[in-house]
Amino acid sequence: MDACDFDWNRTLREQWEFHWNHQIKSRLDGLTDDEYFWSPVPKPWSVRPRGQSTAPMHVGAGEFTIDYAFPEPVPPPFTTIAWRLGHVIVGVLAARNASHFGTPAASYETWEYARTGSEALEQLEAQLDVWLTGVRNLGESELREPVGAKEPYPELSMADLVLHIHRELIHHLSEVALLRDLYLHTRSVAFPANS
């Protein structure tokens, strides 16, 4: 294959799409509300009904808020599937979709967090669709352009950002799959997310 004919866009997308289609999507199917909020340890960070958080900070625009603190405690608290999906949906995808692909502004403070596991998966798939459509439409010159002030490392290229987002998705959604395994095998010793 001639290097000039190499499809960088397809290669970047394939990093995530293969993982999603063959390893992650089926592992998320059937996520229950109990799994969504479950924790194997006391006092996790989670997504909770407004007014029920004991975290130093909790934000969100709807009936539910997400726990956090700034600066993050050391060691950081354990996080539930609800928290991890909230992070991926908002901080990894929706904020980038707004910055780079023209969707409405999104932040942890303004997001309406999912109240159920199925609602969270719907939000995830909607944000993934926007992300992949946006990436698919980037030409090689656009992939080489610096991301600019919209990102913490403005000098890096859009291709670098795509790789970073895909690594984040693989990392965090693999954690969700592991938590589902733990739930299946250890829920008799679990702590509710509100303990």
C-alpha positions as MATLAB code, in Angstrom:
seq = 'MDACDFDWNRTLREQWEFHWNHQIKSRLDGLTDDEYFWSPVPKPWSVRPRGQSTAPMHVGAGEFTIDYAFPEPVPPPFTTIAWRLGHVIVGVLAARNASHFGTPAASYETWEYARTGSEALEQLEAQLDVWLTGVRNLGESELREPVGAKEPYPELSMADLVLHIHRELIHHLSEVALLRDLYLHTRSVAFPANS';
ca = [
       0.000    0.000    0.000;
       1.254    3.446   -0.906;
       1.669    5.690    2.165;
      -0.189    8.427    0.286;
      -3.246    6.166   -0.035;
      -3.300    5.119    3.624;
      -6.640    5.996    5.285;
      -5.621    7.535    8.608;
      -9.195    8.396    9.514;
     -10.345    4.777    9.154;
      -7.359    3.568   11.170;
      -8.077    5.990   14.020;
     -11.769    5.043   14.108;
     -10.989    1.336   13.925;
      -9.072    1.571   17.213;
     -12.358    2.309   18.993;
     -14.951    0.739   16.694;
     -13.358   -2.718   16.830;
     -13.206   -2.627   20.624;
     -16.807   -1.378   20.891;
     -18.244   -3.909   18.437;
     -16.302   -6.959   19.639;
     -15.582   -6.396   23.324;
     -17.582   -3.654   25.021;
     -21.079   -3.240   23.542;
     -22.266   -6.737   24.451;
     -20.742   -6.368   27.949;
     -22.997   -3.340   28.585;
     -26.240   -4.909   27.325;
     -28.857   -5.424   30.030;
     -27.276   -3.099   32.598;
     -29.707   -3.040   35.528;
     -30.404   -0.102   37.808;
     -29.063   -2.100   40.756;
     -25.736   -2.643   38.934;
     -25.673    0.990   37.814;
     -25.686    2.282   41.412;
     -23.983   -0.697   43.131;
     -20.701   -0.436   45.022;
     -18.485   -3.145   46.534;
     -17.119   -0.591   49.063;
     -18.673    1.990   51.403;
     -18.891    5.690   50.492;
     -18.202    5.553   46.746;
     -18.610    8.500   44.428;
     -21.719    8.013   42.336;
     -24.619    9.707   40.595;
     -27.332   10.385   43.192;
     -30.701   12.041   43.589;
     -30.192   15.748   44.226;
     -29.549   16.453   47.906;
     -28.361   12.935   48.808;
     -24.629   13.338   48.152;
     -22.084   13.467   50.950;
     -19.179   14.237   48.561;
     -17.352   17.569   48.954;
     -18.972   18.726   45.704;
     -21.888   17.494   43.585;
     -23.162   19.030   40.386;
     -25.729   18.466   37.663;
     -28.689   20.242   36.100;
     -31.416   17.662   36.656;
     -32.834   15.486   39.397;
     -29.484   13.678   39.824;
     -25.982   15.015   40.529;
     -22.492   13.544   40.204;
     -20.026   13.469   43.121;
     -16.579   15.029   42.911;
     -13.997   17.208   44.638;
     -11.328   19.616   43.485;
      -8.584   18.878   44.014;
      -9.321   15.169   43.855;
      -8.610   13.378   47.158;
      -5.581   11.092   47.451;
      -6.301    8.285   47.034;
      -9.303    9.043   44.848;
     -12.612    7.521   45.995;
     -13.967    4.364   44.438;
     -16.537    5.170   41.731;
     -19.695    3.303   40.731;
     -20.757    2.354   37.220;
     -23.108    5.360   37.333;
     -20.184    7.684   38.070;
     -17.911    6.103   35.442;
     -20.602    6.303   32.751;
     -21.351    9.909   33.753;
     -17.658   10.744   33.361;
     -17.447    9.076   29.937;
     -20.710   10.557   28.658;
     -20.017   14.121   29.805;
     -16.288   14.655   30.372;
     -14.939   12.392   27.655;
     -17.577   12.682   24.908;
     -20.221   15.431   25.268;
     -17.734   18.183   26.146;
     -15.554   17.220   23.145;
     -18.583   16.929   20.855;
     -19.496   20.491   21.841;
     -15.942   21.810   21.430;
     -15.179   20.151   18.111;
     -18.394   19.034   16.414;
     -20.939   21.798   17.064;
     -23.262   20.217   19.618;
     -24.629   22.330   22.504;
     -22.182   23.134   25.314;
     -21.863   20.373   27.895;
     -20.222   20.235   31.306;
     -20.484   18.299   34.544;
     -22.398   21.245   36.017;
     -24.991   21.521   33.230;
     -25.604   17.852   32.426;
     -28.813   15.998   33.282;
     -27.423   12.708   34.580;
     -29.188    9.439   33.830;
     -31.482    8.098   36.545;
     -31.300    4.515   35.273;
     -28.802    2.157   33.695;
     -30.743    2.005   30.433;
     -30.974    5.809   30.242;
     -27.196    6.035   30.769;
     -26.578    3.573   27.925;
     -28.868    5.626   25.662;
     -26.890    8.774   26.523;
     -23.621    6.923   25.890;
     -24.694    5.648   22.471;
     -26.021    9.078   21.460;
     -22.717   10.762   22.359;
     -20.697    7.994   20.672;
     -22.720    8.482   17.474;
     -21.971   12.209   17.459;
     -18.275   11.606   18.180;
     -17.807    8.984   15.466;
     -19.750   10.999   12.896;
     -17.570   14.002   13.669;
     -14.351   11.995   13.455;
     -15.503   10.263   10.263;
     -15.897   13.672    8.595;
     -12.348   14.835    9.387;
      -9.965   14.923    6.457;
      -6.257   14.219    6.793;
      -5.391   17.916    6.992;
      -7.975   18.403    9.773;
      -6.508   15.459   11.684;
      -3.106   17.192   11.554;
      -4.385   20.568   12.813;
      -3.698   21.565   16.440;
      -6.763   21.253   18.676;
      -6.209   24.754   20.031;
      -7.413   26.388   23.222;
     -10.426   24.072   23.548;
      -8.134   21.406   25.030;
      -5.543   21.312   27.846;
      -2.725   20.628   25.343;
      -3.567   23.036   22.502;
      -0.485   22.191   20.437;
      -1.460   18.549   19.949;
      -3.171   17.481   16.746;
      -6.771   16.416   16.347;
      -5.455   12.902   15.615;
      -3.785   12.939   19.044;
      -7.109   13.909   20.613;
      -8.946   11.129   18.769;
      -6.417    8.574   20.046;
      -6.713    9.972   23.576;
     -10.525    9.848   23.587;
     -10.499    6.294   22.273;
      -8.034    5.224   24.980;
     -10.280    6.861   27.595;
     -13.317    5.007   26.249;
     -11.513    1.668   26.212;
     -10.128    2.247   29.714;
     -13.303    3.381   31.477;
     -15.756    1.086   29.730;
     -13.502   -1.883   30.500;
     -13.743   -0.813   34.156;
     -17.535   -0.848   33.828;
     -17.385   -4.394   32.433;
     -15.214   -5.473   35.372;
     -17.638   -3.921   37.856;
     -20.461   -5.889   36.250;
     -18.413   -9.056   36.779;
     -17.821   -8.132   40.436;
     -21.514   -7.404   40.897;
     -22.434  -10.808   39.517;
     -19.997  -12.645   41.793;
     -19.926  -10.588   45.020;
     -23.152   -8.622   45.415;
     -24.057  -10.456   48.617;
     -21.351   -8.372   50.388;
     -22.063   -5.100   48.625;
     -22.601   -1.660   50.070;
     -25.319    0.591   48.613;
     -23.983    3.657   46.799;
     -25.517    5.873   49.505;
     -23.648    4.272   52.440;
];
